[in-house]
mmCIF file of C-alpha atoms in Angstrom:
data_model
loop_
_atom_site.group_PDB
_atom_site.id
_atom_site.type_symbol
_atom_site.label_atom_id
_atom_site.label_comp_id
_atom_site.label_asym_id
_atom_site.label_seq_id
_atom_site.Cartn_x
_atom_site.Cartn_y
_atom_site.Cartn_z
ATOM 1 C CA MET A 26 6.343 6.615 -11.831
ATOM 2 C CA HIS A 27 8.124 9.856 -11.029
ATOM 3 C CA ALA A 28 9.024 10.548 -7.426
ATOM 4 C CA PRO A 29 6.636 13.016 -5.782
ATOM 5 C CA ALA A 30 7.798 16.612 -5.341
ATOM 6 C CA THR A 31 7.080 16.225 -1.632
ATOM 7 C CA PRO A 32 7.593 13.066 0.436
ATOM 8 C CA LEU A 33 4.861 10.469 0.665
ATOM 9 C CA VAL A 34 5.867 9.805 4.253
ATOM 10 C CA ASN A 35 4.078 11.733 6.980
ATOM 11 C CA LEU A 36 7.275 13.163 8.459
ATOM 12 C CA PRO A 37 5.742 15.050 11.415
ATOM 13 C CA ARG A 38 3.759 11.968 12.455
ATOM 14 C CA ALA A 39 6.772 9.692 11.949
ATOM 15 C CA ARG A 40 8.963 11.846 14.159
ATOM 16 C CA GLU A 41 6.231 12.242 16.781
ATOM 17 C CA LEU A 42 5.702 8.476 17.021
ATOM 18 C CA MET A 43 9.446 7.784 17.026
ATOM 19 C CA GLN A 44 9.879 10.225 19.901
ATOM 20 C CA ALA A 45 7.003 8.620 21.799
ATOM 21 C CA ALA A 46 8.611 5.197 21.319
ATOM 22 C CA ASP A 47 12.088 6.523 22.270
ATOM 23 C CA VAL A 48 13.400 5.552 18.836
ATOM 24 C CA ASP A 49 16.225 7.328 16.978
ATOM 25 C CA GLY A 50 15.400 6.095 13.487
ATOM 26 C CA LEU A 51 13.596 3.709 11.163
ATOM 27 C CA ILE A 52 15.026 1.124 8.764
ATOM 28 C CA ALA A 53 12.666 -0.017 6.016
ATOM 29 C CA CYS A 54 13.335 -3.265 4.182
ATOM 30 C CA LEU A 55 9.863 -4.237 2.921
ATOM 31 C CA PRO A 56 9.348 -2.748 -0.572
ATOM 32 C CA PHE A 57 6.228 -0.736 0.254
ATOM 33 C CA ASN A 58 7.905 0.802 3.301
ATOM 34 C CA VAL A 59 11.050 1.652 1.325
ATOM 35 C CA PHE A 60 8.781 3.342 -1.217
ATOM 36 C CA TYR A 61 6.818 5.107 1.522
ATOM 37 C CA LEU A 62 9.924 6.544 3.153
ATOM 38 C CA SER A 63 11.937 7.361 0.013
ATOM 39 C CA GLY A 64 9.382 7.914 -2.762
ATOM 40 C CA TYR A 65 11.200 5.432 -5.041
ATOM 41 C CA TRP A 66 9.905 2.021 -6.097
ATOM 42 C CA GLY A 67 12.807 0.058 -7.519
ATOM 43 C CA LEU A 68 12.490 -1.993 -10.662
ATOM 44 C CA LEU A 69 13.914 -5.007 -8.843
ATOM 45 C CA MET A 70 11.394 -4.677 -6.025
ATOM 46 C CA ASP A 71 8.857 -6.374 -8.281
ATOM 47 C CA ALA A 72 11.219 -9.082 -9.482
ATOM 48 C CA ALA A 73 11.567 -12.467 -7.808
ATOM 49 C CA HIS A 74 14.642 -13.434 -5.792
ATOM 50 C CA PHE A 75 15.856 -9.903 -5.012
ATOM 51 C CA ASP A 76 15.328 -10.135 -1.278
ATOM 52 C CA ALA A 77 16.524 -7.189 0.833
ATOM 53 C CA ALA A 78 18.096 -5.381 -2.110
ATOM 54 C CA PHE A 79 16.705 -1.997 -1.016
ATOM 55 C CA PHE A 80 16.597 -0.149 2.304
ATOM 56 C CA ALA A 81 15.533 3.279 3.466
ATOM 57 C CA VAL A 82 16.785 4.968 6.637
ATOM 58 C CA LEU A 83 14.769 7.732 8.300
ATOM 59 C CA PRO A 84 16.391 9.339 11.374
ATOM 60 C CA ALA A 85 14.140 10.907 13.980
ATOM 61 C CA ARG A 86 16.218 14.106 13.957
ATOM 62 C CA GLU A 87 15.958 16.445 10.992
ATOM 63 C CA ASP A 88 19.694 17.255 11.106
ATOM 64 C CA GLN A 89 20.603 13.609 10.464
ATOM 65 C CA PRO A 90 20.388 12.698 6.766
ATOM 66 C CA ALA A 91 17.822 10.189 5.541
ATOM 67 C CA ALA A 92 19.125 7.714 2.968
ATOM 68 C CA LEU A 93 18.001 5.351 0.215
ATOM 69 C CA ILE A 94 20.029 2.154 -0.330
ATOM 70 C CA MET A 95 19.736 0.542 -3.768
ATOM 71 C CA PRO A 96 21.565 -1.596 -6.373
ATOM 72 C CA SER A 97 24.056 0.308 -8.524
ATOM 73 C CA MET A 98 22.298 -0.811 -11.717
ATOM 74 C CA GLU A 99 19.223 1.220 -10.726
ATOM 75 C CA LEU A 100 21.063 4.505 -10.227
ATOM 76 C CA ARG A 101 20.232 5.792 -13.712
ATOM 77 C CA ARG A 102 16.586 4.759 -13.324
ATOM 78 C CA LEU A 103 16.382 6.678 -10.048
ATOM 79 C CA VAL A 104 17.508 9.810 -11.909
ATOM 80 C CA SER A 105 15.037 9.167 -14.741
ATOM 81 C CA GLN A 106 12.179 8.696 -12.266
ATOM 82 C CA GLY A 107 12.807 12.042 -10.606
ATOM 83 C CA GLY A 108 15.069 10.996 -7.750
ATOM 84 C CA THR A 109 14.244 10.845 -4.062
ATOM 85 C CA TRP A 110 13.628 13.587 -1.532
ATOM 86 C CA MET A 111 16.170 11.873 0.713
ATOM 87 C CA PRO A 112 19.496 13.748 0.741
ATOM 88 C CA GLU A 113 21.676 10.624 0.655
ATOM 89 C CA THR A 114 21.749 7.649 -1.716
ATOM 90 C CA PHE A 115 24.064 4.682 -1.203
ATOM 91 C CA ILE A 116 24.569 2.073 -3.915
ATOM 92 C CA PHE A 117 26.201 -1.347 -3.910
ATOM 93 C CA SER A 118 27.898 -3.312 -6.667
ATOM 94 C CA SER A 119 29.713 -6.511 -5.670
ATOM 95 C CA PRO A 120 32.130 -7.480 -2.857
ATOM 96 C CA LEU A 121 35.871 -7.150 -3.229
ATOM 97 C CA ASP A 122 36.215 -10.898 -2.630
ATOM 98 C CA ASP A 123 34.037 -14.009 -2.668
ATOM 99 C CA SER A 124 32.964 -13.673 0.948
ATOM 100 C CA ASP A 125 29.252 -13.717 1.766
ATOM 101 C CA GLU A 126 29.856 -11.489 4.766
ATOM 102 C CA ILE A 127 28.543 -7.940 4.997
ATOM 103 C CA ALA A 128 30.644 -6.066 2.444
ATOM 104 C CA ILE A 129 31.020 -2.415 3.355
ATOM 105 C CA ASP A 130 33.534 -1.884 0.534
ATOM 106 C CA GLY A 131 32.635 -2.915 -2.991
ATOM 107 C CA GLN A 132 33.957 -3.066 -6.507
ATOM 108 C CA PRO A 133 34.160 0.394 -8.114
ATOM 109 C CA TYR A 134 31.153 1.269 -10.214
ATOM 110 C CA ALA A 135 31.525 3.450 -13.293
ATOM 111 C CA GLY A 136 28.336 2.659 -15.161
ATOM 112 C CA TRP A 137 28.234 2.167 -18.917
ATOM 113 C CA PRO A 138 31.075 3.400 -21.168
ATOM 114 C CA VAL A 139 30.818 6.738 -22.955
ATOM 115 C CA GLY A 140 31.433 6.756 -26.680
ATOM 116 C CA ASP A 141 34.268 8.868 -28.113
ATOM 117 C CA GLU A 142 33.058 12.333 -29.132
ATOM 118 C CA ALA A 143 29.515 11.301 -28.195
ATOM 119 C CA ALA A 144 26.834 13.975 -28.090
ATOM 120 C CA LEU A 145 25.113 13.201 -24.811
ATOM 121 C CA THR A 146 21.544 14.122 -23.985
ATOM 122 C CA THR A 147 20.667 16.159 -20.917
ATOM 123 C CA LEU A 148 19.473 12.988 -19.219
ATOM 124 C CA GLU A 149 22.705 11.143 -20.023
ATOM 125 C CA HIS A 150 24.691 13.982 -18.436
ATOM 126 C CA LYS A 151 22.553 13.600 -15.298
ATOM 127 C CA TRP A 152 23.304 9.872 -15.274
ATOM 128 C CA LEU A 153 27.049 10.547 -15.456
ATOM 129 C CA THR A 154 26.842 13.139 -12.679
ATOM 130 C CA ALA A 155 24.980 10.736 -10.403
ATOM 131 C CA THR A 156 27.459 7.928 -11.104
ATOM 132 C CA THR A 157 30.472 10.164 -10.500
ATOM 133 C CA ALA A 158 29.020 11.304 -7.167
ATOM 134 C CA GLN A 159 29.055 7.687 -5.933
ATOM 135 C CA ARG A 160 32.785 7.090 -6.499
ATOM 136 C CA GLY A 161 34.549 6.144 -3.312
ATOM 137 C CA ARG A 162 31.356 5.194 -1.453
ATOM 138 C CA VAL A 163 30.177 2.055 -3.272
ATOM 139 C CA ALA A 164 29.440 -0.877 -0.954
ATOM 140 C CA GLY A 165 29.834 -4.551 -1.801
ATOM 141 C CA ASN A 166 26.254 -5.537 -0.988
ATOM 142 C CA ALA A 167 23.013 -4.050 0.321
ATOM 143 C CA ARG A 168 23.805 -4.738 3.965
ATOM 144 C CA GLY A 169 27.178 -3.017 3.600
ATOM 145 C CA ALA A 170 25.502 0.000 2.026
ATOM 146 C CA LEU A 171 23.056 0.083 4.958
ATOM 147 C CA VAL A 172 25.999 0.270 7.365
ATOM 148 C CA ARG A 173 27.413 3.178 5.353
ATOM 149 C CA ALA A 174 24.071 4.981 5.526
ATOM 150 C CA LEU A 175 23.780 4.525 9.304
ATOM 151 C CA ARG A 176 27.315 5.820 9.835
ATOM 152 C CA CYS A 177 26.620 8.803 7.581
ATOM 153 C CA ALA A 178 23.584 9.665 9.710
ATOM 154 C CA GLY A 179 25.454 9.208 12.986
ATOM 155 C CA LEU A 180 23.259 6.314 14.071
ATOM 156 C CA GLU A 181 25.965 3.820 15.107
ATOM 157 C CA ARG A 182 24.861 4.002 18.770
ATOM 158 C CA ALA A 183 21.171 4.611 18.167
ATOM 159 C CA ARG A 184 17.937 2.846 19.061
ATOM 160 C CA LEU A 185 16.371 1.787 15.758
ATOM 161 C CA VAL A 186 13.219 0.034 14.572
ATOM 162 C CA ALA A 187 13.136 -2.094 11.413
ATOM 163 C CA ASP A 188 10.263 -3.776 9.593
ATOM 164 C CA ASP A 189 12.240 -6.998 9.117
ATOM 165 C CA ALA A 190 13.434 -9.162 12.014
ATOM 166 C CA ARG A 191 16.684 -9.997 10.204
ATOM 167 C CA VAL A 192 18.030 -6.443 10.218
ATOM 168 C CA ALA A 193 19.199 -6.554 13.857
ATOM 169 C CA GLY A 194 21.298 -9.644 13.155
ATOM 170 C CA TRP A 195 22.847 -8.100 10.067
ATOM 171 C CA LEU A 196 23.868 -4.975 11.986
ATOM 172 C CA ASP A 197 25.340 -7.057 14.788
ATOM 173 C CA GLN A 198 27.245 -9.095 12.198
ATOM 174 C CA ALA A 199 28.604 -5.822 10.795
ATOM 175 C CA GLY A 200 30.125 -4.993 14.177
ATOM 176 C CA LEU A 201 27.651 -2.282 15.212
ATOM 177 C CA SER A 202 27.527 -3.715 18.715
ATOM 178 C CA HIS A 203 26.581 -0.411 20.349
ATOM 179 C CA LEU A 204 23.459 -0.103 18.246
ATOM 180 C CA GLU A 205 20.079 -1.393 19.430
ATOM 181 C CA CYS A 206 17.628 -2.547 16.781
ATOM 182 C CA HIS A 207 14.321 -4.393 17.042
ATOM 183 C CA ASP A 208 11.596 -5.164 14.534
ATOM 184 C CA ASP A 209 8.198 -3.502 14.750
ATOM 185 C CA ALA A 210 6.318 -3.422 11.449
ATOM 186 C CA ASN A 211 3.331 -1.970 13.280
ATOM 187 C CA LEU A 212 5.206 1.264 14.025
ATOM 188 C CA PHE A 213 5.388 1.791 10.256
ATOM 189 C CA ARG A 214 1.668 1.017 9.983
ATOM 190 C CA ARG A 215 0.791 3.447 12.775
ATOM 191 C CA ILE A 216 2.664 6.162 10.915
ATOM 192 C CA ARG A 217 0.956 5.264 7.637
ATOM 193 C CA LEU A 218 -2.561 5.437 9.136
ATOM 194 C CA VAL A 219 -2.726 9.208 8.592
ATOM 195 C CA LYS A 220 -2.120 10.028 4.943
ATOM 196 C CA THR A 221 -0.266 12.981 3.457
ATOM 197 C CA ALA A 222 -1.707 15.110 0.645
ATOM 198 C CA PRO A 223 0.255 13.206 -2.084
ATOM 199 C CA GLU A 224 -1.035 9.908 -0.686
ATOM 200 C CA ILE A 225 -4.634 11.131 -0.621
ATOM 201 C CA ASP A 226 -4.286 12.239 -4.231
ATOM 202 C CA LEU A 227 -3.025 8.781 -5.211
ATOM 203 C CA LEU A 228 -5.804 7.056 -3.247
ATOM 204 C CA ARG A 229 -8.452 9.269 -4.843
ATOM 205 C CA ARG A 230 -7.187 8.429 -8.337
ATOM 206 C CA SER A 231 -6.768 4.754 -7.452
ATOM 207 C CA SER A 232 -10.364 4.616 -6.188
ATOM 208 C CA GLU A 233 -11.651 6.229 -9.375
ATOM 209 C CA ILE A 234 -9.957 3.881 -11.841
ATOM 210 C CA ASN A 235 -10.675 0.812 -9.695
ATOM 211 C CA GLU A 236 -14.399 1.566 -9.591
ATOM 212 C CA ARG A 237 -14.499 2.374 -13.309
ATOM 213 C CA ALA A 238 -12.788 -0.924 -14.142
ATOM 214 C CA ALA A 239 -15.128 -2.861 -11.828
ATOM 215 C CA ARG A 240 -18.196 -1.390 -13.519
ATOM 216 C CA ALA A 241 -16.701 -2.210 -16.926
ATOM 217 C CA ALA A 242 -16.234 -5.814 -15.791
ATOM 218 C CA VAL A 243 -19.875 -6.076 -14.685
ATOM 219 C CA ALA A 244 -20.973 -4.665 -18.048
ATOM 220 C CA ALA A 245 -19.292 -7.718 -19.619
ATOM 221 C CA PHE A 246 -21.536 -10.196 -17.741
ATOM 222 C CA ARG A 247 -23.126 -12.820 -19.991
ATOM 223 C CA ASP A 248 -24.977 -16.011 -19.215
ATOM 224 C CA GLY A 249 -22.562 -18.930 -18.845
ATOM 225 C CA ALA A 250 -19.392 -16.825 -18.734
ATOM 226 C CA ASP A 251 -16.447 -18.075 -16.685
ATOM 227 C CA TRP A 252 -15.405 -15.683 -13.952
ATOM 228 C CA ASN A 253 -11.865 -15.451 -15.301
ATOM 229 C CA GLU A 254 -13.290 -13.814 -18.437
ATOM 230 C CA ILE A 255 -14.761 -11.080 -16.278
ATOM 231 C CA GLU A 256 -11.526 -10.729 -14.310
ATOM 232 C CA ASN A 257 -9.647 -10.232 -17.573
ATOM 233 C CA VAL A 258 -11.948 -7.352 -18.524
ATOM 234 C CA PHE A 259 -11.275 -5.811 -15.107
ATOM 235 C CA ALA A 260 -7.498 -6.196 -15.471
ATOM 236 C CA ALA A 261 -7.435 -4.776 -19.010
ATOM 237 C CA ALA A 262 -9.514 -1.731 -18.021
ATOM 238 C CA LEU A 263 -7.161 -1.031 -15.139
ATOM 239 C CA ALA A 264 -4.042 -1.397 -17.267
ATOM 240 C CA ALA A 265 -5.479 1.097 -19.756
ATOM 241 C CA SER A 266 -5.688 3.633 -16.902
ATOM 242 C CA GLY A 267 -2.248 2.869 -15.468
ATOM 243 C CA GLY A 268 -3.459 0.576 -12.687
ATOM 244 C CA ARG A 269 -2.789 -3.058 -11.857
ATOM 245 C CA ALA A 270 -5.426 -5.610 -10.864
ATOM 246 C CA SER A 271 -5.156 -7.499 -7.580
ATOM 247 C CA TYR A 272 -8.456 -9.405 -7.743
ATOM 248 C CA LEU A 273 -12.126 -9.164 -8.638
ATOM 249 C CA MET A 274 -14.315 -11.325 -6.391
ATOM 250 C CA CYS A 275 -18.006 -12.235 -6.563
ATOM 251 C CA GLY A 276 -18.223 -14.000 -3.233
ATOM 252 C CA ALA A 277 -15.417 -15.901 -1.589
ATOM 253 C CA GLY A 278 -15.889 -18.991 -3.755
ATOM 254 C CA GLY A 279 -16.973 -17.362 -7.010
ATOM 255 C CA PRO A 280 -20.343 -17.767 -8.775
ATOM 256 C CA LEU A 281 -22.580 -20.351 -7.062
ATOM 257 C CA SER A 282 -22.491 -22.691 -10.072
ATOM 258 C CA GLY A 283 -18.989 -21.753 -11.164
ATOM 259 C CA LYS A 284 -20.349 -19.586 -13.991
ATOM 260 C CA ILE A 285 -22.438 -16.452 -14.293
ATOM 261 C CA ARG A 286 -26.169 -17.204 -14.359
ATOM 262 C CA ARG A 287 -29.018 -14.902 -15.272
ATOM 263 C CA ASP A 288 -30.873 -13.387 -12.277
ATOM 264 C CA GLU A 289 -28.361 -14.700 -9.704
ATOM 265 C CA PRO A 290 -27.741 -12.068 -6.989
ATOM 266 C CA MET A 291 -23.996 -11.403 -6.986
ATOM 267 C CA PHE A 292 -21.582 -9.012 -5.440
ATOM 268 C CA ILE A 293 -18.348 -7.646 -6.809
ATOM 269 C CA ASP A 294 -15.353 -6.784 -4.657
ATOM 270 C CA ALA A 295 -12.631 -5.097 -6.711
ATOM 271 C CA LEU A 296 -9.071 -4.536 -5.496
ATOM 272 C CA SER A 297 -6.253 -2.967 -7.485
ATOM 273 C CA THR A 298 -3.310 -0.584 -7.210
ATOM 274 C CA LEU A 299 -2.241 2.646 -8.840
ATOM 275 C CA GLN A 300 1.394 3.460 -8.200
ATOM 276 C CA HIS A 301 1.233 0.931 -5.333
ATOM 277 C CA TYR A 302 -1.755 2.560 -3.571
ATOM 278 C CA HIS A 303 -4.887 0.435 -3.340
ATOM 279 C CA GLY A 304 -8.365 1.003 -4.656
ATOM 280 C CA ASP A 305 -11.054 -1.141 -2.985
ATOM 281 C CA PHE A 306 -14.709 -1.128 -4.081
ATOM 282 C CA GLY A 307 -17.816 -3.289 -3.695
ATOM 283 C CA ARG A 308 -21.345 -3.289 -5.093
ATOM 284 C CA CYS A 309 -24.309 -5.572 -5.798
ATOM 285 C CA ALA A 310 -24.649 -6.816 -9.389
ATOM 286 C CA VAL A 311 -26.976 -9.034 -11.391
ATOM 287 C CA LEU A 312 -27.321 -10.222 -14.958
ATOM 288 C CA GLY A 313 -31.022 -9.576 -15.522
ATOM 289 C CA GLU A 314 -33.340 -8.112 -12.912
ATOM 290 C CA PRO A 315 -32.893 -8.140 -9.126
ATOM 291 C CA ASP A 316 -35.622 -10.021 -7.292
ATOM 292 C CA ALA A 317 -37.503 -8.590 -4.324
ATOM 293 C CA ARG A 318 -35.190 -10.234 -1.795
ATOM 294 C CA MET A 319 -32.090 -8.790 -3.427
ATOM 295 C CA ARG A 320 -33.630 -5.316 -3.444
ATOM 296 C CA GLN A 321 -34.635 -5.627 0.206
ATOM 297 C CA ARG A 322 -31.207 -6.856 1.311
ATOM 298 C CA HIS A 323 -29.473 -4.210 -0.765
ATOM 299 C CA ALA A 324 -31.645 -1.582 0.939
ATOM 300 C CA ALA A 325 -30.625 -2.992 4.331
ATOM 301 C CA LEU A 326 -26.925 -2.535 3.481
ATOM 302 C CA ASN A 327 -27.606 1.055 2.449
ATOM 303 C CA ALA A 328 -29.327 1.605 5.783
ATOM 304 C CA GLY A 329 -26.168 0.389 7.491
ATOM 305 C CA PHE A 330 -23.991 2.833 5.594
ATOM 306 C CA ALA A 331 -26.441 5.654 6.334
ATOM 307 C CA GLU A 332 -26.180 4.795 10.045
ATOM 308 C CA ALA A 333 -22.398 5.239 9.772
ATOM 309 C CA HIS A 334 -22.603 8.798 8.440
ATOM 310 C CA ASP A 335 -22.656 10.554 11.815
ATOM 311 C CA LEU A 336 -19.847 8.329 13.120
ATOM 312 C CA LEU A 337 -17.452 8.979 10.238
ATOM 313 C CA ARG A 338 -15.584 11.702 12.078
ATOM 314 C CA PRO A 339 -12.457 12.010 14.235
ATOM 315 C CA GLY A 340 -12.704 10.235 17.577
ATOM 316 C CA THR A 341 -14.840 7.250 16.521
ATOM 317 C CA ARG A 342 -13.450 3.771 17.198
ATOM 318 C CA PHE A 343 -13.544 1.100 14.509
ATOM 319 C CA ASP A 344 -15.512 -1.298 16.721
ATOM 320 C CA ASP A 345 -18.171 1.318 17.512
ATOM 321 C CA LEU A 346 -18.509 2.026 13.791
ATOM 322 C CA ALA A 347 -18.818 -1.680 12.975
ATOM 323 C CA ASP A 348 -21.388 -2.309 15.712
ATOM 324 C CA ALA A 349 -23.545 0.591 14.543
ATOM 325 C CA ILE A 350 -23.525 -0.656 10.940
ATOM 326 C CA VAL A 351 -24.324 -4.256 11.815
ATOM 327 C CA GLY A 352 -27.163 -3.190 14.102
ATOM 328 C CA ALA A 353 -28.701 -0.941 11.451
ATOM 329 C CA VAL A 354 -28.496 -3.622 8.737
ATOM 330 C CA ARG A 355 -30.193 -6.171 10.979
ATOM 331 C CA ARG A 356 -32.934 -3.747 11.971
ATOM 332 C CA ALA A 357 -33.515 -2.936 8.301
ATOM 333 C CA GLY A 358 -34.484 -6.513 7.509
ATOM 334 C CA LEU A 359 -31.292 -8.582 7.241
ATOM 335 C CA PRO A 360 -31.010 -10.199 10.708
ATOM 336 C CA GLU A 361 -28.521 -12.789 9.411
ATOM 337 C CA PHE A 362 -25.944 -10.088 8.585
ATOM 338 C CA VAL A 363 -22.688 -11.079 10.249
ATOM 339 C CA TYR A 364 -20.136 -8.293 10.159
ATOM 340 C CA ALA A 365 -19.023 -4.951 8.794
ATOM 341 C CA THR A 366 -15.279 -4.408 8.590
ATOM 342 C CA PRO A 367 -13.804 -0.923 8.681
ATOM 343 C CA HIS A 368 -10.169 -1.144 7.640
ATOM 344 C CA SER A 369 -7.488 1.347 6.727
ATOM 345 C CA VAL A 370 -6.356 1.265 3.095
ATOM 346 C CA GLY A 371 -3.159 2.495 1.457
ATOM 347 C CA LEU A 372 0.090 0.793 0.533
ATOM 348 C CA GLU A 373 -1.341 -2.385 2.010
ATOM 349 C CA HIS A 374 -4.879 -3.558 1.358
ATOM 350 C CA THR A 375 -5.384 -3.259 5.096
ATOM 351 C CA ASP A 376 -2.942 -0.707 6.489
ATOM 352 C CA ASP A 377 -3.944 -1.317 10.089
ATOM 353 C CA PRO A 378 -1.481 -2.414 12.788
ATOM 354 C CA ARG A 379 -2.005 -6.095 13.578
ATOM 355 C CA PRO A 380 -0.334 -9.022 15.367
ATOM 356 C CA VAL A 381 2.335 -11.019 13.571
ATOM 357 C CA GLY A 382 0.513 -13.664 11.572
ATOM 358 C CA GLY A 383 -2.824 -12.011 12.305
ATOM 359 C CA GLN A 384 -5.478 -11.987 9.621
ATOM 360 C CA GLN A 385 -5.741 -8.717 7.768
ATOM 361 C CA GLY A 386 -8.820 -6.759 8.669
ATOM 362 C CA MET A 387 -10.330 -4.571 11.324
ATOM 363 C CA ASN A 388 -8.266 -3.420 14.281
ATOM 364 C CA PRO A 389 -11.151 -2.635 16.666
ATOM 365 C CA ALA A 390 -9.221 -0.188 18.840
ATOM 366 C CA THR A 391 -8.249 2.105 15.945
ATOM 367 C CA VAL A 392 -9.584 5.636 16.432
ATOM 368 C CA LEU A 393 -10.446 7.790 13.425
ATOM 369 C CA GLU A 394 -8.201 10.815 12.836
ATOM 370 C CA PRO A 395 -8.246 13.525 10.158
ATOM 371 C CA GLY A 396 -6.330 12.286 7.127
ATOM 372 C CA MET A 397 -7.155 8.617 7.648
ATOM 373 C CA VAL A 398 -8.470 6.708 4.627
ATOM 374 C CA LEU A 399 -10.559 3.636 5.355
ATOM 375 C CA ASN A 400 -12.892 1.231 3.651
ATOM 376 C CA ILE A 401 -16.209 0.089 5.066
ATOM 377 C CA ASP A 402 -16.581 -3.514 3.958
ATOM 378 C CA MET A 403 -20.137 -4.991 4.126
ATOM 379 C CA PRO A 404 -20.368 -8.360 2.320
ATOM 380 C CA TYR A 405 -23.119 -10.933 2.774
ATOM 381 C CA THR A 406 -23.429 -14.351 1.098
ATOM 382 C CA GLU A 407 -26.175 -16.924 1.518
ATOM 383 C CA LEU A 408 -25.666 -20.385 0.030
ATOM 384 C CA GLY A 409 -28.462 -21.374 -2.287
ATOM 385 C CA TRP A 410 -29.348 -17.748 -2.989
ATOM 386 C CA GLY A 411 -26.424 -15.414 -3.755
ATOM 387 C CA SER A 412 -24.582 -12.383 -2.436
ATOM 388 C CA VAL A 413 -24.883 -8.660 -1.771
ATOM 389 C CA HIS A 414 -22.208 -6.152 -0.875
ATOM 390 C CA ILE A 415 -21.433 -2.467 -0.501
ATOM 391 C CA GLU A 416 -17.891 -1.216 0.045
ATOM 392 C CA ASP A 417 -16.702 2.364 -0.146
ATOM 393 C CA THR A 418 -13.478 4.267 0.477
ATOM 394 C CA ILE A 419 -13.741 7.130 2.958
ATOM 395 C CA LEU A 420 -11.426 10.045 3.746
ATOM 396 C CA ILE A 421 -11.828 11.322 7.304
ATOM 397 C CA LYS A 422 -11.691 15.104 7.446
ATOM 398 C CA THR A 423 -11.450 17.526 10.353
ATOM 399 C CA ALA A 424 -15.244 17.637 10.334
ATOM 400 C CA GLY A 425 -17.014 14.719 8.693
ATOM 401 C CA PHE A 426 -15.838 12.693 5.716
ATOM 402 C CA GLU A 427 -15.474 12.507 1.941
ATOM 403 C CA ARG A 428 -16.253 9.475 -0.215
ATOM 404 C CA LEU A 429 -13.420 8.659 -2.603
ATOM 405 C CA THR A 430 -15.629 6.090 -4.331
ATOM 406 C CA SER A 431 -18.847 7.306 -5.950
ATOM 407 C CA ASP A 432 -22.090 7.815 -4.044
ATOM 408 C CA ASP A 433 -23.906 5.653 -6.594
ATOM 409 C CA SER A 434 -24.623 2.567 -4.498
ATOM 410 C CA ASP A 435 -27.469 1.223 -6.678
ATOM 411 C CA ILE A 436 -27.562 -2.416 -7.782
ATOM 412 C CA ILE A 437 -25.650 -2.701 -11.063
ATOM 413 C CA CYS A 438 -28.018 -4.421 -13.490
ATOM 414 C CA VAL A 439 -26.872 -5.798 -16.849
#
């Protein structure tokens, strides 16, 4: 993925919320937050056992330089991927000695050798330029490079927020005793609630390919099929469009008998990512013909979504939206309906602020704002009968809303 021409991060909102919290800067350690702030997803972010190998620093003041911290081996890939909007990049190689302490100074890094009289490509010249620019500023490890970035930005005496509780200890260990740092992952989530134009574009495309792959998976239904066969169809369809499957559910425990059966009311709940932004989609499905009860319950879910239309606007609270949907579904003939879950969607499946260890899902106090992208999740399962579901992705606009998933909410019949 090439870095976006403009930042993914909502810089005005980030600076507004930092000012409100009396915070001088952010330190991202979690991969999706590093990506959000910098626009670069490192190759090693997806690999196991590379904990805290990347950071991103975003000062609250525009005159203090933001910085991406990354392993030296990824410097060429950063160039190939289009770089980062951040003005500073700090790399790390290996410590000067065997110490496991924070290594601000590291072994020199020169990259790969250049052949004698080699005719270099334009890209190779860019690699050499980027490597040369890092001479004299290579740290020994990621934490040492983070210290360099903070000093470069003039944040040695700042009040900072990180998304990882370990960062404060690392900075204290590095001798930055005049710096105050505490962890607050929810500050990052509050910033991410309102999406930028590049994020909305990614979410729109992610929703499209996720729904297309989900419908392709349903088209593969056959009597007696194992659910993993259907999941494989979903994953392959996504990969063909550049996406990556997270899961395809048909009820929390799978098909009622463990396999697909003709005429069994089922739901699908499809989750995937495109360039790390989630698509989330749900519909009713059946191999054969839906019976009268399935049609009636499906109609009740549609009535719930219709009830939400007038509330999908700035100023509505999540809990008011959920209550209105549940009430409408029950009045429409499904009194057993338990819950509707509005939840923000983006770099996390549920982008909402939440307590540490709290289950992902609705944050009832969240208030809709223009630029928010949320899913309305409406599943229902009844043991001994089957399942129904409707789930759509919604962009809140200044007036009203836009569906990023299709408006075709009919039962998918195979």
